C-alpha atoms as an extended CHARMM CRD file, in Angstrom:
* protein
*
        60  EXT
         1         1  UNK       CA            -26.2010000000        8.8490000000       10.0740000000  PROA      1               0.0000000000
         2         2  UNK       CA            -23.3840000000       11.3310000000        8.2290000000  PROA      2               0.0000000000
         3         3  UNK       CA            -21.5200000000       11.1680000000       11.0110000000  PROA      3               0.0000000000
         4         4  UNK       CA            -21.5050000000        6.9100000000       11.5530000000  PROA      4               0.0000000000
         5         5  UNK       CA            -20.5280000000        6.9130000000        8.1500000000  PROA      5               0.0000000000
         6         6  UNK       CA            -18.0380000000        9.0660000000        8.1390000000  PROA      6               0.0000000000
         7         7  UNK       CA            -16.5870000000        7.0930000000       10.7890000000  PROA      7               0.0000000000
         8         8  UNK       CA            -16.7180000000        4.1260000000        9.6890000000  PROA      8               0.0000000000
         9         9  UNK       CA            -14.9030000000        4.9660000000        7.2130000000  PROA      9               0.0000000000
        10        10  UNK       CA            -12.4570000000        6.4980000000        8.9570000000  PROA      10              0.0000000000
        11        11  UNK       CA            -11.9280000000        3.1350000000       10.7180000000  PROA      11              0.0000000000
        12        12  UNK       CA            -11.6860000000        1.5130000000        7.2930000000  PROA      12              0.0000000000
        13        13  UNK       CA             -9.0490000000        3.7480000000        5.8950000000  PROA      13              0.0000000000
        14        14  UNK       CA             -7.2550000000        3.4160000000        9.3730000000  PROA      14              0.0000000000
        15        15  UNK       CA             -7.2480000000       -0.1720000000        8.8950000000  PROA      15              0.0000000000
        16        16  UNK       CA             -5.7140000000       -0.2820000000        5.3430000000  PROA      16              0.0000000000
        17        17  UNK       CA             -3.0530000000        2.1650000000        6.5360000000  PROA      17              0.0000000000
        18        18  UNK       CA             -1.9930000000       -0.0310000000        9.1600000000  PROA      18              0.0000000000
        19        19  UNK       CA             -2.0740000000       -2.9250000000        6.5300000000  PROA      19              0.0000000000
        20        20  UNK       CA             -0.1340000000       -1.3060000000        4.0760000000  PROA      20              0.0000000000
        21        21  UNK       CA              2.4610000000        0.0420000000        6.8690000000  PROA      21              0.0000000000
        22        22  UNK       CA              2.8940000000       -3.8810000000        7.4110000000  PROA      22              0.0000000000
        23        23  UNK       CA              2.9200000000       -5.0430000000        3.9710000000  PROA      23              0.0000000000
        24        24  UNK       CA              5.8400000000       -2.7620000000        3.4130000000  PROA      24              0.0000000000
        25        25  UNK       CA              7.9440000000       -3.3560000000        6.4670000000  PROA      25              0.0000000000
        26        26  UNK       CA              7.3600000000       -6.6440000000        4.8380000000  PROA      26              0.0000000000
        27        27  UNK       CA              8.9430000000       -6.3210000000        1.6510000000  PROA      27              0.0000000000
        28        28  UNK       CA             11.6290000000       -4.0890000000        3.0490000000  PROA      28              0.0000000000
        29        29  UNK       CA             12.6000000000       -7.2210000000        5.0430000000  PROA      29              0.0000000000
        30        30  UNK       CA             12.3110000000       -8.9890000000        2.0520000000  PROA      30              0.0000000000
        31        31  UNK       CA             14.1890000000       -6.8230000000       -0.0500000000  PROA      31              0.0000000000
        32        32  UNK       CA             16.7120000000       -7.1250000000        2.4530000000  PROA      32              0.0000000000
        33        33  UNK       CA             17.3510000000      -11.1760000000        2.1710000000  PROA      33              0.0000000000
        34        34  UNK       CA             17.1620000000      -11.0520000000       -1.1560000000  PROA      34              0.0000000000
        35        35  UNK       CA             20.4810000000       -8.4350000000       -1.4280000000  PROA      35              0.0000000000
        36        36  UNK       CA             22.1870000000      -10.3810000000        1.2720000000  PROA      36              0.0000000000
        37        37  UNK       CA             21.5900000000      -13.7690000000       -0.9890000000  PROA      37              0.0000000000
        38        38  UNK       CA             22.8290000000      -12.3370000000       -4.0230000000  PROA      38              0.0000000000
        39        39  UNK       CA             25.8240000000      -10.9600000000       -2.1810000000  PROA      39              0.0000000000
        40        40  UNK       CA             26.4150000000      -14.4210000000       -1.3000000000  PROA      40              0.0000000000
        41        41  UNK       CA             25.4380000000      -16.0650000000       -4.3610000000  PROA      41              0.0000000000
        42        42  UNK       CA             27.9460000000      -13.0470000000       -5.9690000000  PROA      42              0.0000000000
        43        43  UNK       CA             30.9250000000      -13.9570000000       -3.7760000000  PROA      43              0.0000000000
        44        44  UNK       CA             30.8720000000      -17.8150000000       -4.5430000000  PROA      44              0.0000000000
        45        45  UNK       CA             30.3150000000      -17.7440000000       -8.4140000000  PROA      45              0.0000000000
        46        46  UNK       CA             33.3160000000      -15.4030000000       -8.3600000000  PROA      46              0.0000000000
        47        47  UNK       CA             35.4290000000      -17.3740000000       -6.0860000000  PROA      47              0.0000000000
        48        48  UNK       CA             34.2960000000      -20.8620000000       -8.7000000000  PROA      48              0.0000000000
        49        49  UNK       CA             35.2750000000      -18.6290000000      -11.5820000000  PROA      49              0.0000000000
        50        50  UNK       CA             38.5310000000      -17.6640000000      -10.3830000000  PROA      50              0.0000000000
        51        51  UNK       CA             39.2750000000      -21.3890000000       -8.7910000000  PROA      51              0.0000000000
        52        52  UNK       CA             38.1770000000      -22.8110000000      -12.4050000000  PROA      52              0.0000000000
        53        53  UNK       CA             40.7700000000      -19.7650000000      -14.0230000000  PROA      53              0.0000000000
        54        54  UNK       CA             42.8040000000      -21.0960000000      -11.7100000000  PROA      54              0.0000000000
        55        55  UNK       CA             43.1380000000      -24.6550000000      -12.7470000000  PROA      55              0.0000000000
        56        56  UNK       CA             43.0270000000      -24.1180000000      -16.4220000000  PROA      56              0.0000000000
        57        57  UNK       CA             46.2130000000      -22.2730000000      -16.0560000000  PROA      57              0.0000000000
        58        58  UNK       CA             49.3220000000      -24.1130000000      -17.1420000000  PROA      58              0.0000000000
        59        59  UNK       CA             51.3770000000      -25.7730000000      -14.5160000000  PROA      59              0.0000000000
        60        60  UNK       CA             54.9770000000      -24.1410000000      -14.6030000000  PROA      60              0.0000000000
């Protein structure tokens, strides 16, 4: 009976590694598109706040 038990929770623990292992690979991922979109989102508010610098300049 010690033994079944025992194992059985050894099969439980296995499967929350496994689902942890997953929901990390997960975020990771995530983590990922999230840098690459604010790298994006980064490069076009600069670009609009030099293009607006741009046109408030006087015209020479």
């Amino acid at each position: 009976a010690r033994r079944k038990s025992l194992q059985a929770e050894k099969s439980n623990l296995t499967a929350l590694v496994a689902q942890i292992q997953s929901t990390r690979a997960s975020l990771e991922r995530n983590l990922e598109r999230s840098d690459q979109l604010i790298d994006r989102l980064r490069f076009k508010l600069e670009k609009d706040i030099d293009d607006s610098i741009k046109d408030d300049e006087p015209q020479l």
